[in-house]
């Protein structure tokens, strides 16, 4: 693999600090892009004159206050850049927008510099990168292989050192398949987290703008700059506080990942990818990750609804009137996929929606007990020749692990984890419910640090990533020591709120336990003491944060919630008592070692 200039965000900033100017860097990148023209990366590479206004705008920005100042990026050519044609890889469709897409403008306002518009599967219809009149976009590791699509050029531009990051779109997997095939991080955000104003729709109700980056830190920085609610986009959504940039770091909690049973895995004859996947799972288990099998059947059925169901009608609507008035202008394979989209009836759509809701429930139940779902990003890496010979079958096989995400309103991150014996990249995809983006990025950070692969298609080693420890923000760990223990009278207050028992453990030896000696309901008080303390048996439950308020309202004095120190040194939120709780009416029961043992002694008396 060739050595590529360090184009991580930190690497670009370092170059500027040592005297390189943005104009010099962009000229260098343009020259490199021209030398790589046989990869068919760009539909429109910005000229020096076209770049000048963007370079001049940097003079009005303070680099210290502009997080992406001078950072080069590439835009998939179904996303608008003011004054530059948007083609969606179809000349007959092309138009020149007066304004940039909402997300592009946010990145430019943050200092990012556009290098060009990238090649794609026409109208974002495909996962392989060969369906373009501009030629198949070639893989950054081996030009005979597919790059993955539809965001083909976007991914390859980052992998070959032409941009620090790029924008793609992801309706069915187009932000993840190219990431896997080019050794990149691929972020498919929660639907609506990034505005789609100024984006040519594929399936408007499902489309996501996606991000390709070299590592998780950069992906988080780009996502932070790009996200923001857009009043002009009916599908735009506000990002909750616990999914914002400051909640990103290294996922430090015990990690449970859902995996597909062996009988439901498919690698379509690619033994190298199958071996890389098994090696990945083995390495995760060696590092303490718990793997829990899920039933993939409902996810697979949802995936098939996307192309075999009435949602193909959205692709038909997106290409009107061209598909009806000039069908010959549409790339043949793309035309064959889109043209039947005019046939599904409203009745068929409603029937499919009813089935989707049934499947959504079955999938959601399985996601409840894991931190993320883990799948191979793709089961096989095809050659361009194979893809051109059987474009429908091969493309369908690429989507086996991908197509369900947006129909189920999930966020997803593609993460590189291995190279095959032939030196080709392999990666997994992590998925979780909407607005879990920073959790997934934090898990991706942890995995990138564990596997420590070189970046993209170069030999640059993975730099140090964010090490601040983070845990899930949609739920919290809660220590209970008395009436809320499993099987005790108030345990229902946890279970009806969706809480899950994580572990039975003990506190540090700094506590005393008292029976409050109340006539109506037996409950204890856990007090931290400076001396003569003991370790007390407790349970740790995981409670959805959304249920915390109602739970708190049911806690009566002298009890409350505070930090409890466990025997391994962790501090976890849990039941504690006011100092007065050990008063005259209370009976000390510390010597029993816990409430359950104390209750057992009473029953035997």
PDB file of N, CA, C and O in Angstrom, residues 54-115:
ATOM      1  N   UNK A  54     -13.886  29.794  -2.082  1.00  0.00           N
ATOM      2  CA  UNK A  54     -13.882  29.054  -0.819  1.00  0.00           C
ATOM      3  C   UNK A  54     -12.593  29.321  -0.050  1.00  0.00           C
ATOM      4  O   UNK A  54     -12.622  29.440   1.191  1.00  0.00           O
ATOM      5  N   UNK A  55     -11.484  29.424  -0.770  1.00  0.00           N
ATOM      6  CA  UNK A  55     -10.219  29.751  -0.114  1.00  0.00           C
ATOM      7  C   UNK A  55     -10.248  31.164   0.458  1.00  0.00           C
ATOM      8  O   UNK A  55      -9.800  31.409   1.588  1.00  0.00           O
ATOM      9  N   UNK A  56     -10.811  32.087  -0.308  1.00  0.00           N
ATOM     10  CA  UNK A  56     -10.879  33.476   0.155  1.00  0.00           C
ATOM     11  C   UNK A  56     -11.738  33.602   1.406  1.00  0.00           C
ATOM     12  O   UNK A  56     -11.456  34.427   2.289  1.00  0.00           O
ATOM     13  N   UNK A  57     -12.773  32.771   1.493  1.00  0.00           N
ATOM     14  CA  UNK A  57     -13.658  32.840   2.662  1.00  0.00           C
ATOM     15  C   UNK A  57     -12.934  32.480   3.944  1.00  0.00           C
ATOM     16  O   UNK A  57     -13.313  32.943   5.033  1.00  0.00           O
ATOM     17  N   UNK A  58     -11.872  31.677   3.839  1.00  0.00           N
ATOM     18  CA  UNK A  58     -11.119  31.311   5.039  1.00  0.00           C
ATOM     19  C   UNK A  58     -10.445  32.520   5.669  1.00  0.00           C
ATOM     20  O   UNK A  58     -10.190  32.535   6.885  1.00  0.00           O
ATOM     21  N   UNK A  59     -10.139  33.525   4.861  1.00  0.00           N
ATOM     22  CA  UNK A  59      -9.486  34.722   5.396  1.00  0.00           C
ATOM     23  C   UNK A  59     -10.378  35.451   6.391  1.00  0.00           C
ATOM     24  O   UNK A  59      -9.883  36.232   7.218  1.00  0.00           O
ATOM     25  N   UNK A  60     -11.683  35.230   6.303  1.00  0.00           N
ATOM     26  CA  UNK A  60     -12.621  35.901   7.206  1.00  0.00           C
ATOM     27  C   UNK A  60     -12.902  35.063   8.451  1.00  0.00           C
ATOM     28  O   UNK A  60     -13.675  35.469   9.310  1.00  0.00           O
ATOM     29  N   UNK A  61     -12.284  33.882   8.541  1.00  0.00           N
ATOM     30  CA  UNK A  61     -12.546  32.988   9.664  1.00  0.00           C
ATOM     31  C   UNK A  61     -11.325  32.870  10.567  1.00  0.00           C
ATOM     32  O   UNK A  61     -10.185  32.903  10.086  1.00  0.00           O
ATOM     33  N   UNK A  62     -11.561  32.752  11.846  1.00  0.00           N
ATOM     34  CA  UNK A  62     -10.498  32.549  12.825  1.00  0.00           C
ATOM     35  C   UNK A  62     -10.262  31.044  12.963  1.00  0.00           C
ATOM     36  O   UNK A  62     -11.148  30.322  13.424  1.00  0.00           O
ATOM     37  N   UNK A  63      -9.079  30.551  12.564  1.00  0.00           N
ATOM     38  CA  UNK A  63      -8.835  29.107  12.645  1.00  0.00           C
ATOM     39  C   UNK A  63      -9.059  28.539  14.042  1.00  0.00           C
ATOM     40  O   UNK A  63      -9.509  27.402  14.187  1.00  0.00           O
ATOM     41  N   UNK A  64      -8.783  29.321  15.069  1.00  0.00           N
ATOM     42  CA  UNK A  64      -8.941  28.836  16.437  1.00  0.00           C
ATOM     43  C   UNK A  64     -10.402  28.648  16.810  1.00  0.00           C
ATOM     44  O   UNK A  64     -10.721  27.889  17.731  1.00  0.00           O
ATOM     45  N   UNK A  65     -11.293  29.348  16.106  1.00  0.00           N
ATOM     46  CA  UNK A  65     -12.721  29.276  16.408  1.00  0.00           C
ATOM     47  C   UNK A  65     -13.499  28.502  15.346  1.00  0.00           C
ATOM     48  O   UNK A  65     -14.723  28.430  15.412  1.00  0.00           O
ATOM     49  N   UNK A  66     -12.795  27.945  14.367  1.00  0.00           N
ATOM     50  CA  UNK A  66     -13.442  27.288  13.228  1.00  0.00           C
ATOM     51  C   UNK A  66     -12.930  25.851  13.162  1.00  0.00           C
ATOM     52  O   UNK A  66     -11.820  25.607  12.696  1.00  0.00           O
ATOM     53  N   UNK A  67     -13.700  24.883  13.633  1.00  0.00           N
ATOM     54  CA  UNK A  67     -13.161  23.529  13.877  1.00  0.00           C
ATOM     55  C   UNK A  67     -12.641  22.801  12.650  1.00  0.00           C
ATOM     56  O   UNK A  67     -11.777  21.937  12.767  1.00  0.00           O
ATOM     57  N   UNK A  68     -13.155  23.141  11.450  1.00  0.00           N
ATOM     58  CA  UNK A  68     -12.719  22.441  10.232  1.00  0.00           C
ATOM     59  C   UNK A  68     -11.984  23.380   9.288  1.00  0.00           C
ATOM     60  O   UNK A  68     -11.971  23.173   8.076  1.00  0.00           O
ATOM     61  N   UNK A  69     -11.325  24.385   9.827  1.00  0.00           N
ATOM     62  CA  UNK A  69     -10.673  25.414   9.008  1.00  0.00           C
ATOM     63  C   UNK A  69      -9.656  24.781   8.056  1.00  0.00           C
ATOM     64  O   UNK A  69      -8.695  24.138   8.468  1.00  0.00           O
ATOM     65  N   UNK A  70      -9.933  24.932   6.748  1.00  0.00           N
ATOM     66  CA  UNK A  70      -9.017  24.444   5.727  1.00  0.00           C
ATOM     67  C   UNK A  70      -9.017  22.947   5.521  1.00  0.00           C
ATOM     68  O   UNK A  70      -8.172  22.415   4.787  1.00  0.00           O
ATOM     69  N   UNK A  71      -9.953  22.232   6.116  1.00  0.00           N
ATOM     70  CA  UNK A  71      -9.985  20.764   5.995  1.00  0.00           C
ATOM     71  C   UNK A  71     -10.686  20.389   4.689  1.00  0.00           C
ATOM     72  O   UNK A  71     -11.838  20.764   4.461  1.00  0.00           O
ATOM     73  N   UNK A  72     -10.022  19.648   3.794  1.00  0.00           N
ATOM     74  CA  UNK A  72     -10.604  19.328   2.485  1.00  0.00           C
ATOM     75  C   UNK A  72     -11.645  18.211   2.583  1.00  0.00           C
ATOM     76  O   UNK A  72     -11.460  17.236   3.314  1.00  0.00           O
ATOM     77  N   UNK A  73     -12.728  18.371   1.828  1.00  0.00           N
ATOM     78  CA  UNK A  73     -13.741  17.317   1.792  1.00  0.00           C
ATOM     79  C   UNK A  73     -14.325  17.188   0.400  1.00  0.00           C
ATOM     80  O   UNK A  73     -14.199  18.084  -0.439  1.00  0.00           O
ATOM     81  N   UNK A  74     -14.964  16.057   0.152  1.00  0.00           N
ATOM     82  CA  UNK A  74     -15.545  15.722  -1.149  1.00  0.00           C
ATOM     83  C   UNK A  74     -17.037  15.481  -0.948  1.00  0.00           C
ATOM     84  O   UNK A  74     -17.473  14.991   0.094  1.00  0.00           O
ATOM     85  N   UNK A  75     -17.827  15.820  -1.972  1.00  0.00           N
ATOM     86  CA  UNK A  75     -19.284  15.783  -1.883  1.00  0.00           C
ATOM     87  C   UNK A  75     -19.831  14.839  -2.947  1.00  0.00           C
ATOM     88  O   UNK A  75     -19.516  14.971  -4.139  1.00  0.00           O
ATOM     89  N   UNK A  76     -20.631  13.900  -2.530  1.00  0.00           N
ATOM     90  CA  UNK A  76     -21.294  13.018  -3.483  1.00  0.00           C
ATOM     91  C   UNK A  76     -22.150  13.856  -4.431  1.00  0.00           C
ATOM     92  O   UNK A  76     -22.826  14.794  -3.999  1.00  0.00           O
ATOM     93  N   UNK A  77     -22.148  13.515  -5.704  1.00  0.00           N
ATOM     94  CA  UNK A  77     -22.782  14.394  -6.690  1.00  0.00           C
ATOM     95  C   UNK A  77     -24.295  14.190  -6.801  1.00  0.00           C
ATOM     96  O   UNK A  77     -24.872  14.294  -7.879  1.00  0.00           O
ATOM     97  N   UNK A  78     -24.920  13.909  -5.682  1.00  0.00           N
ATOM     98  CA  UNK A  78     -26.369  14.098  -5.564  1.00  0.00           C
ATOM     99  C   UNK A  78     -26.670  15.078  -4.422  1.00  0.00           C
ATOM    100  O   UNK A  78     -27.799  15.165  -3.957  1.00  0.00           O
ATOM    101  N   UNK A  79     -25.622  15.795  -3.988  1.00  0.00           N
ATOM    102  CA  UNK A  79     -25.713  16.795  -2.916  1.00  0.00           C
ATOM    103  C   UNK A  79     -25.221  18.116  -3.481  1.00  0.00           C
ATOM    104  O   UNK A  79     -24.150  18.185  -4.090  1.00  0.00           O
ATOM    105  N   UNK A  80     -25.981  19.182  -3.262  1.00  0.00           N
ATOM    106  CA  UNK A  80     -25.708  20.466  -3.925  1.00  0.00           C
ATOM    107  C   UNK A  80     -24.508  21.211  -3.334  1.00  0.00           C
ATOM    108  O   UNK A  80     -24.347  21.301  -2.113  1.00  0.00           O
ATOM    109  N   UNK A  81     -23.705  21.755  -4.228  1.00  0.00           N
ATOM    110  CA  UNK A  81     -22.671  22.740  -3.923  1.00  0.00           C
ATOM    111  C   UNK A  81     -22.933  23.940  -4.811  1.00  0.00           C
ATOM    112  O   UNK A  81     -23.006  23.809  -6.032  1.00  0.00           O
ATOM    113  N   UNK A  82     -23.124  25.101  -4.205  1.00  0.00           N
ATOM    114  CA  UNK A  82     -23.543  26.296  -4.945  1.00  0.00           C
ATOM    115  C   UNK A  82     -22.634  26.553  -6.144  1.00  0.00           C
ATOM    116  O   UNK A  82     -21.410  26.565  -6.022  1.00  0.00           O
ATOM    117  N   UNK A  83     -23.248  26.764  -7.306  1.00  0.00           N
ATOM    118  CA  UNK A  83     -22.525  27.136  -8.508  1.00  0.00           C
ATOM    119  C   UNK A  83     -21.880  25.994  -9.249  1.00  0.00           C
ATOM    120  O   UNK A  83     -21.259  26.203 -10.302  1.00  0.00           O
ATOM    121  N   UNK A  84     -22.013  24.774  -8.738  1.00  0.00           N
ATOM    122  CA  UNK A  84     -21.405  23.598  -9.361  1.00  0.00           C
ATOM    123  C   UNK A  84     -22.532  22.631  -9.736  1.00  0.00           C
ATOM    124  O   UNK A  84     -23.428  22.385  -8.928  1.00  0.00           O
ATOM    125  N   UNK A  85     -22.528  22.082 -10.954  1.00  0.00           N
ATOM    126  CA  UNK A  85     -23.632  21.206 -11.365  1.00  0.00           C
ATOM    127  C   UNK A  85     -23.816  20.010 -10.433  1.00  0.00           C
ATOM    128  O   UNK A  85     -22.850  19.428  -9.943  1.00  0.00           O
ATOM    129  N   UNK A  86     -25.063  19.679 -10.189  1.00  0.00           N
ATOM    130  CA  UNK A  86     -25.443  18.430  -9.525  1.00  0.00           C
ATOM    131  C   UNK A  86     -26.014  17.522 -10.602  1.00  0.00           C
ATOM    132  O   UNK A  86     -26.970  17.893 -11.285  1.00  0.00           O
ATOM    133  N   UNK A  87     -25.434  16.333 -10.761  1.00  0.00           N
ATOM    134  CA  UNK A  87     -25.855  15.448 -11.855  1.00  0.00           C
ATOM    135  C   UNK A  87     -26.567  14.186 -11.379  1.00  0.00           C
ATOM    136  O   UNK A  87     -27.312  13.585 -12.155  1.00  0.00           O
ATOM    137  N   UNK A  88     -26.313  13.756 -10.140  1.00  0.00           N
ATOM    138  CA  UNK A  88     -26.770  12.433  -9.684  1.00  0.00           C
ATOM    139  C   UNK A  88     -26.318  11.350 -10.671  1.00  0.00           C
ATOM    140  O   UNK A  88     -26.976  10.328 -10.830  1.00  0.00           O
ATOM    141  N   UNK A  89     -25.188  11.625 -11.350  1.00  0.00           N
ATOM    142  CA  UNK A  89     -24.610  10.720 -12.354  1.00  0.00           C
ATOM    143  C   UNK A  89     -25.522  10.526 -13.557  1.00  0.00           C
ATOM    144  O   UNK A  89     -25.527   9.464 -14.181  1.00  0.00           O
ATOM    145  N   UNK A  90     -26.283  11.558 -13.919  1.00  0.00           N
ATOM    146  CA  UNK A  90     -27.144  11.515 -15.097  1.00  0.00           C
ATOM    147  C   UNK A  90     -27.122  12.901 -15.740  1.00  0.00           C
ATOM    148  O   UNK A  90     -27.674  13.857 -15.182  1.00  0.00           O
ATOM    149  N   UNK A  91     -26.490  13.016 -16.915  1.00  0.00           N
ATOM    150  CA  UNK A  91     -26.353  14.333 -17.560  1.00  0.00           C
ATOM    151  C   UNK A  91     -27.702  14.939 -17.895  1.00  0.00           C
ATOM    152  O   UNK A  91     -27.885  16.164 -17.803  1.00  0.00           O
ATOM    153  N   UNK A  92     -28.670  14.126 -18.277  1.00  0.00           N
ATOM    154  CA  UNK A  92     -29.982  14.657 -18.646  1.00  0.00           C
ATOM    155  C   UNK A  92     -30.727  15.242 -17.443  1.00  0.00           C
ATOM    156  O   UNK A  92     -31.653  16.035 -17.611  1.00  0.00           O
ATOM    157  N   UNK A  93     -30.319  14.856 -16.253  1.00  0.00           N
ATOM    158  CA  UNK A  93     -30.957  15.337 -15.030  1.00  0.00           C
ATOM    159  C   UNK A  93     -30.283  16.580 -14.469  1.00  0.00           C
ATOM    160  O   UNK A  93     -30.858  17.300 -13.651  1.00  0.00           O
ATOM    161  N   UNK A  94     -29.078  16.887 -14.910  1.00  0.00           N
ATOM    162  CA  UNK A  94     -28.204  17.864 -14.251  1.00  0.00           C
ATOM    163  C   UNK A  94     -28.842  19.252 -14.125  1.00  0.00           C
ATOM    164  O   UNK A  94     -29.603  19.694 -14.986  1.00  0.00           O
ATOM    165  N   UNK A  95     -28.489  19.931 -13.031  1.00  0.00           N
ATOM    166  CA  UNK A  95     -28.883  21.326 -12.795  1.00  0.00           C
ATOM    167  C   UNK A  95     -27.775  21.980 -11.973  1.00  0.00           C
ATOM    168  O   UNK A  95     -26.949  21.303 -11.356  1.00  0.00           O
ATOM    169  N   UNK A  96     -27.746  23.302 -11.978  1.00  0.00           N
ATOM    170  CA  UNK A  96     -26.743  24.033 -11.205  1.00  0.00           C
ATOM    171  C   UNK A  96     -27.442  24.808 -10.101  1.00  0.00           C
ATOM    172  O   UNK A  96     -28.183  25.761 -10.385  1.00  0.00           O
ATOM    173  N   UNK A  97     -27.231  24.448  -8.852  1.00  0.00           N
ATOM    174  CA  UNK A  97     -27.937  25.104  -7.745  1.00  0.00           C
ATOM    175  C   UNK A  97     -27.316  26.455  -7.400  1.00  0.00           C
ATOM    176  O   UNK A  97     -26.109  26.662  -7.553  1.00  0.00           O
ATOM    177  N   UNK A  98     -28.139  27.365  -6.928  1.00  0.00           N
ATOM    178  CA  UNK A  98     -27.654  28.663  -6.460  1.00  0.00           C
ATOM    179  C   UNK A  98     -27.143  28.588  -5.027  1.00  0.00           C
ATOM    180  O   UNK A  98     -26.312  29.409  -4.613  1.00  0.00           O
ATOM    181  N   UNK A  99     -27.644  27.628  -4.270  1.00  0.00           N
ATOM    182  CA  UNK A  99     -27.245  27.481  -2.876  1.00  0.00           C
ATOM    183  C   UNK A  99     -26.721  26.068  -2.624  1.00  0.00           C
ATOM    184  O   UNK A  99     -27.123  25.115  -3.297  1.00  0.00           O
ATOM    185  N   UNK A 100     -25.848  25.969  -1.654  1.00  0.00           N
ATOM    186  CA  UNK A 100     -25.359  24.654  -1.246  1.00  0.00           C
ATOM    187  C   UNK A 100     -26.402  23.949  -0.380  1.00  0.00           C
ATOM    188  O   UNK A 100     -27.252  24.598   0.252  1.00  0.00           O
ATOM    189  N   UNK A 101     -26.332  22.649  -0.348  1.00  0.00           N
ATOM    190  CA  UNK A 101     -27.176  21.878   0.561  1.00  0.00           C
ATOM    191  C   UNK A 101     -26.948  22.359   1.988  1.00  0.00           C
ATOM    192  O   UNK A 101     -25.857  22.814   2.352  1.00  0.00           O
ATOM    193  N   UNK A 102     -27.975  22.259   2.816  1.00  0.00           N
ATOM    194  CA  UNK A 102     -27.903  22.720   4.198  1.00  0.00           C
ATOM    195  C   UNK A 102     -26.681  22.150   4.908  1.00  0.00           C
ATOM    196  O   UNK A 102     -25.918  22.868   5.572  1.00  0.00           O
ATOM    197  N   UNK A 103     -26.455  20.853   4.762  1.00  0.00           N
ATOM    198  CA  UNK A 103     -25.350  20.210   5.464  1.00  0.00           C
ATOM    199  C   UNK A 103     -24.006  20.651   4.900  1.00  0.00           C
ATOM    200  O   UNK A 103     -23.024  20.832   5.641  1.00  0.00           O
ATOM    201  N   UNK A 104     -23.916  20.859   3.590  1.00  0.00           N
ATOM    202  CA  UNK A 104     -22.680  21.347   2.980  1.00  0.00           C
ATOM    203  C   UNK A 104     -22.359  22.748   3.483  1.00  0.00           C
ATOM    204  O   UNK A 104     -21.209  23.064   3.822  1.00  0.00           O
ATOM    205  N   UNK A 105     -23.376  23.593   3.558  1.00  0.00           N
ATOM    206  CA  UNK A 105     -23.142  24.960   4.018  1.00  0.00           C
ATOM    207  C   UNK A 105     -22.680  24.986   5.471  1.00  0.00           C
ATOM    208  O   UNK A 105     -21.818  25.792   5.843  1.00  0.00           O
ATOM    209  N   UNK A 106     -23.226  24.110   6.297  1.00  0.00           N
ATOM    210  CA  UNK A 106     -22.773  24.050   7.693  1.00  0.00           C
ATOM    211  C   UNK A 106     -21.297  23.661   7.769  1.00  0.00           C
ATOM    212  O   UNK A 106     -20.544  24.202   8.585  1.00  0.00           O
ATOM    213  N   UNK A 107     -20.877  22.742   6.920  1.00  0.00           N
ATOM    214  CA  UNK A 107     -19.473  22.335   6.916  1.00  0.00           C
ATOM    215  C   UNK A 107     -18.573  23.451   6.400  1.00  0.00           C
ATOM    216  O   UNK A 107     -17.484  23.684   6.941  1.00  0.00           O
ATOM    217  N   UNK A 108     -19.016  24.145   5.372  1.00  0.00           N
ATOM    218  CA  UNK A 108     -18.243  25.279   4.856  1.00  0.00           C
ATOM    219  C   UNK A 108     -18.162  26.382   5.902  1.00  0.00           C
ATOM    220  O   UNK A 108     -17.103  27.009   6.106  1.00  0.00           O
ATOM    221  N   UNK A 109     -19.260  26.618   6.608  1.00  0.00           N
ATOM    222  CA  UNK A 109     -19.239  27.614   7.685  1.00  0.00           C
ATOM    223  C   UNK A 109     -18.274  27.215   8.790  1.00  0.00           C
ATOM    224  O   UNK A 109     -17.750  28.086   9.509  1.00  0.00           O
ATOM    225  N   UNK A 110     -18.044  25.915   8.942  1.00  0.00           N
ATOM    226  CA  UNK A 110     -17.087  25.424   9.935  1.00  0.00           C
ATOM    227  C   UNK A 110     -15.665  25.416   9.396  1.00  0.00           C
ATOM    228  O   UNK A 110     -14.736  24.986  10.094  1.00  0.00           O
ATOM    229  N   UNK A 111     -15.477  25.895   8.143  1.00  0.00           N
ATOM    230  CA  UNK A 111     -14.143  26.046   7.575  1.00  0.00           C
ATOM    231  C   UNK A 111     -13.726  25.006   6.570  1.00  0.00           C
ATOM    232  O   UNK A 111     -12.630  25.094   6.005  1.00  0.00           O
ATOM    233  N   UNK A 112     -14.563  24.000   6.307  1.00  0.00           N
ATOM    234  CA  UNK A 112     -14.175  22.924   5.393  1.00  0.00           C
ATOM    235  C   UNK A 112     -14.119  23.424   3.954  1.00  0.00           C
ATOM    236  O   UNK A 112     -14.879  24.314   3.552  1.00  0.00           O
ATOM    237  N   UNK A 113     -13.219  22.837   3.164  1.00  0.00           N
ATOM    238  CA  UNK A 113     -12.987  23.244   1.775  1.00  0.00           C
ATOM    239  C   UNK A 113     -13.422  22.137   0.815  1.00  0.00           C
ATOM    240  O   UNK A 113     -12.871  21.027   0.861  1.00  0.00           O
ATOM    241  N   UNK A 114     -14.380  22.409  -0.068  1.00  0.00           N
ATOM    242  CA  UNK A 114     -14.807  21.378  -1.031  1.00  0.00           C
ATOM    243  C   UNK A 114     -13.779  21.201  -2.145  1.00  0.00           C
ATOM    244  O   UNK A 114     -13.299  22.175  -2.730  1.00  0.00           O
ATOM    245  N   UNK A 115     -13.450  19.938  -2.443  1.00  0.00           N
ATOM    246  CA  UNK A 115     -12.512  19.637  -3.527  1.00  0.00           C
ATOM    247  C   UNK A 115     -13.230  19.261  -4.809  1.00  0.00           C
ATOM    248  O   UNK A 115     -12.743  19.547  -5.901  1.00  0.00           O
TER     249      UNK A 115
END
